[in-house]
mmCIF file of C-alpha atoms and ligand atoms in Angstrom:
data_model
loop_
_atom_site.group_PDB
_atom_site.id
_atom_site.type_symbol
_atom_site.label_atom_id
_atom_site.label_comp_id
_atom_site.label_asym_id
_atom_site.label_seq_id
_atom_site.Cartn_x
_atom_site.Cartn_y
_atom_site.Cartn_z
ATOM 1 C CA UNK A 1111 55.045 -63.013 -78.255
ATOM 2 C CA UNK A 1112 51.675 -62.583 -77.811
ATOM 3 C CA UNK A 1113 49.247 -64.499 -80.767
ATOM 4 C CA UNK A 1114 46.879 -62.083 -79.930
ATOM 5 C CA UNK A 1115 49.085 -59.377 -80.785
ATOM 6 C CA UNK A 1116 48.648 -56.362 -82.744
ATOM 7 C CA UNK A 1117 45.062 -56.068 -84.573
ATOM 8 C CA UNK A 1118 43.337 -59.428 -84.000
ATOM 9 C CA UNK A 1119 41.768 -58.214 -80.669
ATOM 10 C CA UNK A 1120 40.904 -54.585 -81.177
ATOM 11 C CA UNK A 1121 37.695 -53.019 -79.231
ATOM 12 C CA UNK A 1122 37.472 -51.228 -76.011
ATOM 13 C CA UNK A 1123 37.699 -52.904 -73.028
ATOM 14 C CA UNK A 1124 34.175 -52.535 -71.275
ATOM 15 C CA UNK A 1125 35.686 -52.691 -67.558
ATOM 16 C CA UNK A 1126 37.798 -49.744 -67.330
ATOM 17 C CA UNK A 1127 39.769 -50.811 -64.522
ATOM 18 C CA UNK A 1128 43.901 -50.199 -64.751
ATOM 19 C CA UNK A 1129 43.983 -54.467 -64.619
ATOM 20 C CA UNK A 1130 41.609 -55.082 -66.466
ATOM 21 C CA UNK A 1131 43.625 -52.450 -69.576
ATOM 22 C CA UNK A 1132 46.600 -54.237 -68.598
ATOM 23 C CA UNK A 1133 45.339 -57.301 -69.681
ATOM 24 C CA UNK A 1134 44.015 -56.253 -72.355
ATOM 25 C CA UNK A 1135 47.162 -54.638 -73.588
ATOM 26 C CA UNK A 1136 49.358 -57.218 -72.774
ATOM 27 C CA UNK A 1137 47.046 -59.633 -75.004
ATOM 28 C CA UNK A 1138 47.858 -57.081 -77.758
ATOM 29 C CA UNK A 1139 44.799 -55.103 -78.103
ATOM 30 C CA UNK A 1140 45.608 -52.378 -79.596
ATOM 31 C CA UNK A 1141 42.159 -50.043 -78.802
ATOM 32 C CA UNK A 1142 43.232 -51.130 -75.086
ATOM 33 C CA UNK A 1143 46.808 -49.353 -75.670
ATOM 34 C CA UNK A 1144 45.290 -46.175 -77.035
ATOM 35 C CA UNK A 1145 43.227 -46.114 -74.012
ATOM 36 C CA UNK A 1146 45.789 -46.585 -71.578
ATOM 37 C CA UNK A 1147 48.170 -44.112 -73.815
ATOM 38 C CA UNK A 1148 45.007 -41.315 -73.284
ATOM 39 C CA UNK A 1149 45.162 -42.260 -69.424
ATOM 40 C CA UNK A 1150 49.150 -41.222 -69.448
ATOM 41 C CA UNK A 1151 47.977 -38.056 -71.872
ATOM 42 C CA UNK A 1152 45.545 -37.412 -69.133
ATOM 43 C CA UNK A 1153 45.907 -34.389 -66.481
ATOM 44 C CA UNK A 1154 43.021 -35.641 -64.484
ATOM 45 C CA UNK A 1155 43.975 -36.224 -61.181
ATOM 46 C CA UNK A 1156 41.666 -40.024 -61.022
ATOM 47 C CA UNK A 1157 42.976 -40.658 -64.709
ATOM 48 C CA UNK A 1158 46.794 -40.100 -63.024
ATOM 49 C CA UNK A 1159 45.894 -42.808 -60.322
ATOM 50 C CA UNK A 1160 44.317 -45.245 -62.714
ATOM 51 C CA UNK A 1161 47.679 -44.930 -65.444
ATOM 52 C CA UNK A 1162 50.190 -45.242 -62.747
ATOM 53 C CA UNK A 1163 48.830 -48.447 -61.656
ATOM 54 C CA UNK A 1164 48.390 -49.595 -65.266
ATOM 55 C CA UNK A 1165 52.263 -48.280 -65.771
ATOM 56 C CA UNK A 1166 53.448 -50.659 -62.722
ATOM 57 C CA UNK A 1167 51.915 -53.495 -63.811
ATOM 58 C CA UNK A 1168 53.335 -53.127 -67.151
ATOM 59 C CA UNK A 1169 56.508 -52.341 -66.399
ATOM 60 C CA UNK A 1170 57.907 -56.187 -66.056
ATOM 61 C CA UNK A 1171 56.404 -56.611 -69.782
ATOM 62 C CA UNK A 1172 58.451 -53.966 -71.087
ATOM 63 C CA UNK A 1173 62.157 -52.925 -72.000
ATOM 64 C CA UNK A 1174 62.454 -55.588 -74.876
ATOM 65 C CA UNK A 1175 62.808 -53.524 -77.565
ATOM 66 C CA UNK A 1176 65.473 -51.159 -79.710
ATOM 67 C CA UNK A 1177 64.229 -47.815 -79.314
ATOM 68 C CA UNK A 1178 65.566 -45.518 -82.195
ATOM 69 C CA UNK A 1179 65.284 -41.653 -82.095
ATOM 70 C CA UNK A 1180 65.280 -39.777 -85.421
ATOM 71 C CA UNK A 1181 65.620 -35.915 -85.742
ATOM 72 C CA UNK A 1182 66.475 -33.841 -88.481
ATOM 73 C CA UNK A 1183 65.250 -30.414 -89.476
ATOM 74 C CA UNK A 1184 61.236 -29.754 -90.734
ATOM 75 C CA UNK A 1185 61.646 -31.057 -94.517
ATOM 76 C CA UNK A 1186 64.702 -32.944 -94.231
ATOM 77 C CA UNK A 1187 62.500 -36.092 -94.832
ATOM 78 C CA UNK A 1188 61.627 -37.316 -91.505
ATOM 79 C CA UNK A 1189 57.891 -38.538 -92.430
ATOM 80 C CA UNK A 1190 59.328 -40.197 -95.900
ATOM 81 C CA UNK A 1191 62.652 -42.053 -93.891
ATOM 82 C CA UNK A 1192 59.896 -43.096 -91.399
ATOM 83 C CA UNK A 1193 57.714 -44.448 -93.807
ATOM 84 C CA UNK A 1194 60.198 -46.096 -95.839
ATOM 85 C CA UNK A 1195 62.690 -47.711 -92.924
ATOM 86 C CA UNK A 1196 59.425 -48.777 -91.048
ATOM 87 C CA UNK A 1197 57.769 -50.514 -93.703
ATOM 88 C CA UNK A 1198 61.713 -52.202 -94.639
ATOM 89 C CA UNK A 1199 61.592 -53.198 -90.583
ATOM 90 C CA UNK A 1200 58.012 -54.495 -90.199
ATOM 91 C CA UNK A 1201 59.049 -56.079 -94.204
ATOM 92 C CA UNK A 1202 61.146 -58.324 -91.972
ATOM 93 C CA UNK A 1203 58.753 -58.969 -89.079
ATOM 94 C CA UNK A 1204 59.219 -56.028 -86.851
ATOM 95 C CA UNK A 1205 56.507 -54.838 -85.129
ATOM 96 C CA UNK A 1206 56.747 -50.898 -84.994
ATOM 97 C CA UNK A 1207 55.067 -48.176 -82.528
ATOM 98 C CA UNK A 1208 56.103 -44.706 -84.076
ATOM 99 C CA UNK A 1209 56.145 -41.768 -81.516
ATOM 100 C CA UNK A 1210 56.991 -38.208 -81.348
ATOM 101 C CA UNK A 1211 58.042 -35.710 -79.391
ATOM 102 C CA UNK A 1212 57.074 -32.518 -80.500
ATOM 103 C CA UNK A 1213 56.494 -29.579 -78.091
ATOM 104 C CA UNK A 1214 55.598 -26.923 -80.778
ATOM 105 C CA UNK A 1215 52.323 -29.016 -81.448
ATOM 106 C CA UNK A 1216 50.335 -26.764 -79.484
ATOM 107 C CA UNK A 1217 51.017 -23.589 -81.837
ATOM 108 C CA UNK A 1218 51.918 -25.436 -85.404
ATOM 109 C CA UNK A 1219 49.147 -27.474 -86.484
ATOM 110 C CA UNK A 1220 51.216 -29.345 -89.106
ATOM 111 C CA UNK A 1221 52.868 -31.256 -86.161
ATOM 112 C CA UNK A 1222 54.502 -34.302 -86.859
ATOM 113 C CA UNK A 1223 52.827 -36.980 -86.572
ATOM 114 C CA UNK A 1224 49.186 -35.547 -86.358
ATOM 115 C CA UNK A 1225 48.795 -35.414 -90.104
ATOM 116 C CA UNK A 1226 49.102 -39.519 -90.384
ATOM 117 C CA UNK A 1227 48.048 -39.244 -93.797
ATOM 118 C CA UNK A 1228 52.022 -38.478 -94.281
ATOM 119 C CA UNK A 1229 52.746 -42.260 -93.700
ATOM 120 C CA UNK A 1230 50.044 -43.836 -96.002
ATOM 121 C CA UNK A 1231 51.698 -47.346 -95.891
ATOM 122 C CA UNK A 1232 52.219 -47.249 -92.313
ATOM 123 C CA UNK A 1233 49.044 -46.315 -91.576
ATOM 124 C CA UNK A 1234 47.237 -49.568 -92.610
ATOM 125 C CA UNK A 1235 49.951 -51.597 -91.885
ATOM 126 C CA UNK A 1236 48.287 -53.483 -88.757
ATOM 127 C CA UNK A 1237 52.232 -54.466 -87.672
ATOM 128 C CA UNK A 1238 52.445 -50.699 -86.691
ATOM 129 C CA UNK A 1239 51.160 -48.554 -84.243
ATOM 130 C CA UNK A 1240 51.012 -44.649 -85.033
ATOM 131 C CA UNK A 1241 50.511 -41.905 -81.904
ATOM 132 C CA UNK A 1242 51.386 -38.100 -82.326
ATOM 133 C CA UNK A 1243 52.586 -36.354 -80.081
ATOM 134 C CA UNK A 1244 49.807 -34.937 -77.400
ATOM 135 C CA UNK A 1245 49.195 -31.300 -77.940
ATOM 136 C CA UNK A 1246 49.479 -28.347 -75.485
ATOM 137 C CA UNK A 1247 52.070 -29.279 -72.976
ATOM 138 C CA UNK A 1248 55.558 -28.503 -72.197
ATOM 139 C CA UNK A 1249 58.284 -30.664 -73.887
ATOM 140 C CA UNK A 1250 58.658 -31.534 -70.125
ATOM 141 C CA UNK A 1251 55.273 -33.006 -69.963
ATOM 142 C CA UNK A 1252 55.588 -34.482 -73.560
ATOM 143 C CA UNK A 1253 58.725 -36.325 -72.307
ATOM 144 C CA UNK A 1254 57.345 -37.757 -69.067
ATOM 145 C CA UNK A 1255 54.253 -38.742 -71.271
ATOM 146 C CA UNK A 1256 56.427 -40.801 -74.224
ATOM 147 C CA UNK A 1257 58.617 -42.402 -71.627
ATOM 148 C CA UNK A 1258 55.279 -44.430 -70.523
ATOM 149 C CA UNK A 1259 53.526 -44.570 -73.454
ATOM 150 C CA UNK A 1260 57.008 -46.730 -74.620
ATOM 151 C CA UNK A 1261 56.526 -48.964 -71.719
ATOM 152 C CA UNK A 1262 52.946 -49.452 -72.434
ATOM 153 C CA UNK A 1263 54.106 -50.518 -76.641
ATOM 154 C CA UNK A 1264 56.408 -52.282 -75.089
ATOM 155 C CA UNK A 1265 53.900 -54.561 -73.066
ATOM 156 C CA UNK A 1266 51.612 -54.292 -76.146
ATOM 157 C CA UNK A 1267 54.639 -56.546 -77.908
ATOM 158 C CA UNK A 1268 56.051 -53.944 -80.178
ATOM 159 C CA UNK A 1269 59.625 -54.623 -80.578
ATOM 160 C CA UNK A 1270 60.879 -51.279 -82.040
ATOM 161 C CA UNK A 1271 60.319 -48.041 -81.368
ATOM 162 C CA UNK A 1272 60.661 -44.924 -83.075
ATOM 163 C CA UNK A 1273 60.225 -41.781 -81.624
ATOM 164 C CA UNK A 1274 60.819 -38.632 -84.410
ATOM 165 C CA UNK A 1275 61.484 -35.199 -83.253
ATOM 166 C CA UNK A 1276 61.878 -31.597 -84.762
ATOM 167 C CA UNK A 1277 65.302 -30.147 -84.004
ATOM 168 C CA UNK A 1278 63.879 -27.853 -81.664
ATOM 169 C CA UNK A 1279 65.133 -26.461 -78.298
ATOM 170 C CA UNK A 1280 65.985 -29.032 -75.922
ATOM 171 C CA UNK A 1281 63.593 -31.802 -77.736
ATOM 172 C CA UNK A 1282 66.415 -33.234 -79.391
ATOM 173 C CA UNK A 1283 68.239 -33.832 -75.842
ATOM 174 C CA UNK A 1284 65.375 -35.300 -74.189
ATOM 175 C CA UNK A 1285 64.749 -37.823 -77.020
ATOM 176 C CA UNK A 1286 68.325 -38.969 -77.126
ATOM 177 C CA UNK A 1287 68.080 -39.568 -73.883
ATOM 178 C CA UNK A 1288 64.960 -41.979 -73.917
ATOM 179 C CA UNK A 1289 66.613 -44.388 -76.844
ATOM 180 C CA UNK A 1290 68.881 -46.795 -77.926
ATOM 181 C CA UNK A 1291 70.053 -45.416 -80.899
ATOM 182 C CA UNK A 1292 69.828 -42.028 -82.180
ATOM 183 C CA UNK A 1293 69.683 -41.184 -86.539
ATOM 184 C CA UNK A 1294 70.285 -37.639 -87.029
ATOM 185 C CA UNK A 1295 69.019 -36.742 -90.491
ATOM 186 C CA UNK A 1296 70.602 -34.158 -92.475
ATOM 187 C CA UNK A 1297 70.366 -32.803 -96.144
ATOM 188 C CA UNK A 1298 73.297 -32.091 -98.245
ATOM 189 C CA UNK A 1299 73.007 -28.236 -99.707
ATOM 190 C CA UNK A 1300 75.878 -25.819 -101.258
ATOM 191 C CA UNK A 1301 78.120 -24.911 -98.871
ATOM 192 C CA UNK A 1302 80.081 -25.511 -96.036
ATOM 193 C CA UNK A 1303 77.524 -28.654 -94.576
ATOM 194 C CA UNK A 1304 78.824 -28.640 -90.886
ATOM 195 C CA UNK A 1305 77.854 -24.714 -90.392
ATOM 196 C CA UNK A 1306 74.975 -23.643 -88.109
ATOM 197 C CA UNK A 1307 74.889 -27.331 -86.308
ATOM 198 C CA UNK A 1308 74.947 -27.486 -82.679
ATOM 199 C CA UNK A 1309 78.012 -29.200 -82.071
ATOM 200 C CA UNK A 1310 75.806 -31.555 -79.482
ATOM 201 C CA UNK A 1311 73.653 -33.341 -82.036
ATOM 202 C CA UNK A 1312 76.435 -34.411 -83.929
ATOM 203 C CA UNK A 1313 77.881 -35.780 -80.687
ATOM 204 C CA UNK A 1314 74.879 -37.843 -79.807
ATOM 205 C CA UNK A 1315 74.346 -39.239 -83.198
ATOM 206 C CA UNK A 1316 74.975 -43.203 -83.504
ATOM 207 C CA UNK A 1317 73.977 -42.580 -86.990
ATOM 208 C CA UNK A 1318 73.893 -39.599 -89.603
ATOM 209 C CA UNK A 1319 72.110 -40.535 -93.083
ATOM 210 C CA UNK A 1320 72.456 -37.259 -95.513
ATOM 211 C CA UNK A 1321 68.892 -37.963 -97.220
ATOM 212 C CA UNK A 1322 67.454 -37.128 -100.662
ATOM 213 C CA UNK A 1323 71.389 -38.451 -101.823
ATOM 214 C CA UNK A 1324 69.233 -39.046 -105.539
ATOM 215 C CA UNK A 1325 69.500 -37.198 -108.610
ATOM 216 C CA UNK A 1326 71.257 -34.244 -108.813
ATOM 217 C CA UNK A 1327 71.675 -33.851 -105.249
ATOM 218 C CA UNK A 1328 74.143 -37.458 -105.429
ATOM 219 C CA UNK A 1329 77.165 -35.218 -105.825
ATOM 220 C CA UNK A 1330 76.455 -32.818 -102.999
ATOM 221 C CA UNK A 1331 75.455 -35.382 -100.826
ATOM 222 C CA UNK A 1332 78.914 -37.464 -101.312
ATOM 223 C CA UNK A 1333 80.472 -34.644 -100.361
ATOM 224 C CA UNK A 1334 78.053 -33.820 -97.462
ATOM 225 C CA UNK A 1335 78.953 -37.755 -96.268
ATOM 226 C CA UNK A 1336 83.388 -36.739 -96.547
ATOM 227 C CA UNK A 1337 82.725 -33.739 -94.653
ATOM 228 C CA UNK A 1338 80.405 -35.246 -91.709
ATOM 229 C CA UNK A 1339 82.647 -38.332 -92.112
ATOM 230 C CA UNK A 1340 85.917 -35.796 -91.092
ATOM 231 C CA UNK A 1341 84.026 -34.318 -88.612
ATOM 232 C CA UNK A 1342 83.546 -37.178 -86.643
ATOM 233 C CA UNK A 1343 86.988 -38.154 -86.606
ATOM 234 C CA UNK A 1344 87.268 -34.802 -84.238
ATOM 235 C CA UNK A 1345 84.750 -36.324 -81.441
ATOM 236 C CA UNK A 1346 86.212 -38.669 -78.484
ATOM 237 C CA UNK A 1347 85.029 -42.475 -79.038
ATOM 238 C CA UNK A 1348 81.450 -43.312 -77.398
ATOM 239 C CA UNK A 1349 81.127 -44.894 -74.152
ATOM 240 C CA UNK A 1350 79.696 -47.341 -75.955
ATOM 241 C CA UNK A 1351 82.602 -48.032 -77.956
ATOM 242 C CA UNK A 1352 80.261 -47.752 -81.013
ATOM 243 C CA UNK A 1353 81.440 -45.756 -84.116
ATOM 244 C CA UNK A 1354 79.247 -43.867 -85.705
ATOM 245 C CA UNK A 1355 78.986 -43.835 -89.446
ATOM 246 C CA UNK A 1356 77.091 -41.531 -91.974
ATOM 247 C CA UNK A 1357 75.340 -43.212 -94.669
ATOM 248 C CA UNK A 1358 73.684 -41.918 -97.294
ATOM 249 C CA UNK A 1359 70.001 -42.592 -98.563
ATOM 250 C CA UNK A 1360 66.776 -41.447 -100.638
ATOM 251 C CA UNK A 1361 64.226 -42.043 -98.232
ATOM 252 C CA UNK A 1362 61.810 -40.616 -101.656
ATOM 253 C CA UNK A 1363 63.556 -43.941 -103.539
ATOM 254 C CA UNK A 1364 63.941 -46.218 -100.721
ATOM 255 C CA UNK A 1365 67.471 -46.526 -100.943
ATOM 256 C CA UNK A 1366 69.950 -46.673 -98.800
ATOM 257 C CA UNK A 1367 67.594 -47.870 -95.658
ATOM 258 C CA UNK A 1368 68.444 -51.294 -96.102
ATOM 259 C CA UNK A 1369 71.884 -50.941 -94.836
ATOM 260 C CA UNK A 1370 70.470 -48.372 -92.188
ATOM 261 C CA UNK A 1371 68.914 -50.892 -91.016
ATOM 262 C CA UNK A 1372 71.643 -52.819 -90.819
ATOM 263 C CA UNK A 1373 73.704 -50.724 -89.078
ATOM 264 C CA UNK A 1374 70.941 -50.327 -86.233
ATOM 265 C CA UNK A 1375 71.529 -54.066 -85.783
ATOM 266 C CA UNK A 1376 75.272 -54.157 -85.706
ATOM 267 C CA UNK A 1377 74.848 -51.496 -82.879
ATOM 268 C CA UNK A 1378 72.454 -53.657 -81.332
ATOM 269 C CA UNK A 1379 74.889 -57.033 -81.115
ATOM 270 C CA UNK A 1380 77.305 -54.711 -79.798
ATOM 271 C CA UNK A 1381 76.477 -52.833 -77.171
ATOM 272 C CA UNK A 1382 74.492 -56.301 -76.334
ATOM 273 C CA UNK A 1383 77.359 -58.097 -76.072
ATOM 274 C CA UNK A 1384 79.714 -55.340 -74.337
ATOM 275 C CA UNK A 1385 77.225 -54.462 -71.702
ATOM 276 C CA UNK A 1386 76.405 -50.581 -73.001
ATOM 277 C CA UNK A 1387 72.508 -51.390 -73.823
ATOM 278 C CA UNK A 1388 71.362 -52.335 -70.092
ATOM 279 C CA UNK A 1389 74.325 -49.974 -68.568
ATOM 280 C CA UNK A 1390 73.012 -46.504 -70.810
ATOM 281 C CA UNK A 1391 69.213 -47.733 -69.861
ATOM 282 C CA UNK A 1392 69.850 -47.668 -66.118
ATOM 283 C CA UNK A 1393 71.718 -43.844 -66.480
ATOM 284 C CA UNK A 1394 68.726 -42.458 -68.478
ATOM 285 C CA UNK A 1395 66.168 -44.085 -65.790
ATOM 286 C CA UNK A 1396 68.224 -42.199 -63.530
ATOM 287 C CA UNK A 1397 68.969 -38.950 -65.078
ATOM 288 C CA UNK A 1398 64.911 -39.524 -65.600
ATOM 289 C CA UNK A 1399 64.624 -39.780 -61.767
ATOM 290 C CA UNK A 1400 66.680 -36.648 -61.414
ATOM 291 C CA UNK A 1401 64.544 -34.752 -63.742
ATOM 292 C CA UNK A 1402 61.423 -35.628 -61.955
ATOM 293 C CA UNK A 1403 62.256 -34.825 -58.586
ATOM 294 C CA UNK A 1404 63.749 -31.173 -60.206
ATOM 295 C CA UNK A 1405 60.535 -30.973 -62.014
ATOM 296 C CA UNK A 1406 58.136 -31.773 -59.089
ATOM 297 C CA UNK A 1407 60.278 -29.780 -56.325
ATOM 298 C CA UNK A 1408 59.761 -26.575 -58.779
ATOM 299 C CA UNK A 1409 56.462 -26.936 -59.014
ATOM 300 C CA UNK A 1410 55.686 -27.521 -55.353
ATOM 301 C CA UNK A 1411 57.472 -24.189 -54.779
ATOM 302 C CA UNK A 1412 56.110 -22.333 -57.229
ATOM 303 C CA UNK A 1413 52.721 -23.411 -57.122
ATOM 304 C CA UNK A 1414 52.173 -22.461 -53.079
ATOM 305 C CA UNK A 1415 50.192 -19.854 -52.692
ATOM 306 C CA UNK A 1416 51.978 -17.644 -50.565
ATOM 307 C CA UNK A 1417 55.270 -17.885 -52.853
ATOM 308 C CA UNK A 1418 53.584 -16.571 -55.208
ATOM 309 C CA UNK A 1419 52.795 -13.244 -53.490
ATOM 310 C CA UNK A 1420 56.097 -12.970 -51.729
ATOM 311 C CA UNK A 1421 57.757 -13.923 -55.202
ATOM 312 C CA UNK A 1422 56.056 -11.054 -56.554
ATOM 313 C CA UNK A 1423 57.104 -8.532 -53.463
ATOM 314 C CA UNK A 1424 60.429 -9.739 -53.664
ATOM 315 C CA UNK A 1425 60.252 -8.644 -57.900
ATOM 316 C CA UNK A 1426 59.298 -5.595 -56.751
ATOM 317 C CA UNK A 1427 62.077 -4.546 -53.905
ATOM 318 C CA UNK A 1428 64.367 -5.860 -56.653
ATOM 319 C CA UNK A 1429 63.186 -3.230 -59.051
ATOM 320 C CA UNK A 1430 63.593 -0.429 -56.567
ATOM 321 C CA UNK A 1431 66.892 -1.490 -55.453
ATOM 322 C CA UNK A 1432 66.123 -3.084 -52.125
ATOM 323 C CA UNK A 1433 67.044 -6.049 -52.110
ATOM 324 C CA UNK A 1434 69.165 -8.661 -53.938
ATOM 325 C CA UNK A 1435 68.473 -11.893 -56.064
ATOM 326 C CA UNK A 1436 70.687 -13.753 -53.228
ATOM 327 C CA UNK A 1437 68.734 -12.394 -50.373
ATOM 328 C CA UNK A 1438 65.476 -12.659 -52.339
ATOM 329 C CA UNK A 1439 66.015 -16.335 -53.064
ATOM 330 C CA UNK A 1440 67.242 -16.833 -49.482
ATOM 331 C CA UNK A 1441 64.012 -15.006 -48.325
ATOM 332 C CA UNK A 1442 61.732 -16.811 -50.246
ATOM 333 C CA UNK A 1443 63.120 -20.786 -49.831
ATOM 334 C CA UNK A 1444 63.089 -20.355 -45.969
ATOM 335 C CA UNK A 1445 59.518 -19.442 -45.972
HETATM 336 P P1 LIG B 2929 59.825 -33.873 -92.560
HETATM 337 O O1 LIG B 2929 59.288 -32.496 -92.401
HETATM 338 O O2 LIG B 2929 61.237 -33.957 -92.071
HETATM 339 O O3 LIG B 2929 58.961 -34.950 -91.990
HETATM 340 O O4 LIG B 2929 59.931 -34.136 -94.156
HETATM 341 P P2 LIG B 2929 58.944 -34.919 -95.143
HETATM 342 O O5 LIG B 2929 59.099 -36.382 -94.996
HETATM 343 O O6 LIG B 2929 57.579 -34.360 -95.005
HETATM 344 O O7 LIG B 2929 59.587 -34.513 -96.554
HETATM 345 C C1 LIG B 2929 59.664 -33.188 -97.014
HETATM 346 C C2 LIG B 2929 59.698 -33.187 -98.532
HETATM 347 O O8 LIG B 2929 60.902 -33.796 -98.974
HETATM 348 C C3 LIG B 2929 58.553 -33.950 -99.165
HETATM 349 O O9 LIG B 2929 58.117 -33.253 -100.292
HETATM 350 C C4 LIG B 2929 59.191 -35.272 -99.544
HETATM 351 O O10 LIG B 2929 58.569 -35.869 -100.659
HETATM 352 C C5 LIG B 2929 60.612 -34.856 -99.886
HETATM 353 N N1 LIG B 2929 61.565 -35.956 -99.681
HETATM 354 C C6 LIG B 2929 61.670 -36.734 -98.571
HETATM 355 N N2 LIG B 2929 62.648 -37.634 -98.729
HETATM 356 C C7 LIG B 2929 63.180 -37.429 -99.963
HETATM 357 C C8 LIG B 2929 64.241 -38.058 -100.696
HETATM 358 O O11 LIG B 2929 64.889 -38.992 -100.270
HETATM 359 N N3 LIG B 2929 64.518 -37.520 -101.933
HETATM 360 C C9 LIG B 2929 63.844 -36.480 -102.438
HETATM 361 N N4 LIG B 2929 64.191 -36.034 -103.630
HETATM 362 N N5 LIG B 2929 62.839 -35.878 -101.778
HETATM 363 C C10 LIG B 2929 62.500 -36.338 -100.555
#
């Protein structure tokens, strides 16, 4: 690792050249990162040039480390576990970028992440790197944008990532499918505790910790950990022959996150001894590719200017009857 990493080095670069960023980053600077990460963040057409050089000269820096998704509903404790299993990990000489993906930041302006005052520790801990998510673009868009901003930490020498998400629409899909390991949150309440969860989370969770298991909640949240525990029993085994367990913690006590953290690294010797790690990166790079060429064929269609007016002629005849959607779509992808 880098002895220049993480704090030592820490103004702009002067030359703003994609090499001359990469060299910073790679020596650790961390102003350098936040510039290249505003690059990536960047619609400008020059700025999209300049970051996908930086990106490819990065890329054979990157890859090293465990990248951990968290998720759990707004209150469940995602800021507190955050705060509390990041400063246990960089404790022990981890060096930690957090990241989020959080597409309602553009109408909820207590997005996660942009109130940093939420991780106090963190914050001034200079073995940790902080970056909410960037506002007003699609989760799409946010997606794209956190898969390269973790290459660029990556290069930068961080050697765990977190990325938190809200359990919101299709967020929770696209972060599981950008890490390593994936801790769904959850909070133990009266009641039956596996109704109103999409059956899918529970299915990509490597991990579930029922937090705020302290004081009076204890009970409720032992039972919260026999009930997910049952539940799991029901799923087939992962392809990466990894159980998943639920644990319980007080994120509020810091309890419970030492053997969280634990279990992160027995799932790390395993899957990097039986292959799973480098196998699952290479299908998300390439579910990744997939997505890309979906998202860029859409827009090339829809952004034409002459689709658009047919597109709207061909709304209309539908309205009065004259047409179909099959003949309408046929229409309009032979123009
Ligand atoms: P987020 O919205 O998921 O990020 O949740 P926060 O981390 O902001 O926590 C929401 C509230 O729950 C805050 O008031 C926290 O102090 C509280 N909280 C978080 N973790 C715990 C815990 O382990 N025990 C208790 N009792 N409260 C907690």
């Amino acid at each position: 690792m880098n002895k220049d990493l993480l704090g030592r080095k820490n103004r702009k670069t002067t030359n703003n050249s994609a090499e001359s960023i990469y060299h910073e980053i790679i020596a650790g600077n961390i102003a350098a990162l936040s510039q290249g990460i505003t690059l990536i963040e960047s619609s400008n057409a020059s700025h999209r040039e300049k970051s996908s050089e930086l990106l490819k000269l990065c890329l054979p820096h990157s890859g090293n480390s465990l990248r951990i998704g968290i998720t759990g509903v707004p209150g469940v404790g995602k800021s507190t576990f955050i705060e509390s299993f990041g400063k246990h990990l960089s404790d022990n000489g981890k060096k930690i970028a957090i990241l989020a993906v959080d597409p309602t930041s553009q109408n909820s302006k207590g997005s996660i992440l942009g109130d940093k005052t939420r991780m106090e520790i963190l914050v001034k801990s200079k073995n940790v790197f902080i970056r909410p998510t960037p506002s007003g673009i699609s989760l799409g868009g946010v997606a794209r944008k956190t898969r390269e901003t973790i290459i660029l930490c990556e290069a930068a020498g961080f050697d765990t990532i977190i990325i938190e998400t809200v359990g919101v629409g299709q967020s929770e899909v696209a972060v599981h499918s950008m890490v390593d390991f994936f801790i769904l949150l959850k909070l133990a309440g009266a009641g039956d505790e596996l109704q109103g969860i999409k059956r899918g989370i529970i299915e990509m969770a490597d991990l579930i910790a029922i937090n705020k298991a302290d004081g009076d909640n204890l009970k409720n949240a032992k039972h919260a950990q026999q009930d997910f525990k049952n539940a799991l029993h029901l799923y087939p085994p992962k392809e990466s022959k990894w159980q998943p367990n639920v644990l319980l913690c007080s994120a509020l006590n810091n309890e419970g996150i030492l053997e969280i953290a634990e279990e992160t690294e027995k799932f790390q010797n395993l899957v990097g001894e039986n292959g799973h790690f480098k196998k699952n990166r290479i299908e998300q790079q390439k579910y990744w590719l997939f997505q890309s060429i979906e998202d860029n064929l859409k827009s090339a269609f829809y952004d034409k200017s002459d689709i658009k007016i047919e597109l709207q002629k061909q709304i209309e005849l539908l309205k009065r009857n004259e047409t179909t959607v099959f003949a309408a779509t046929e229409y309009l992808l032979n123009l």
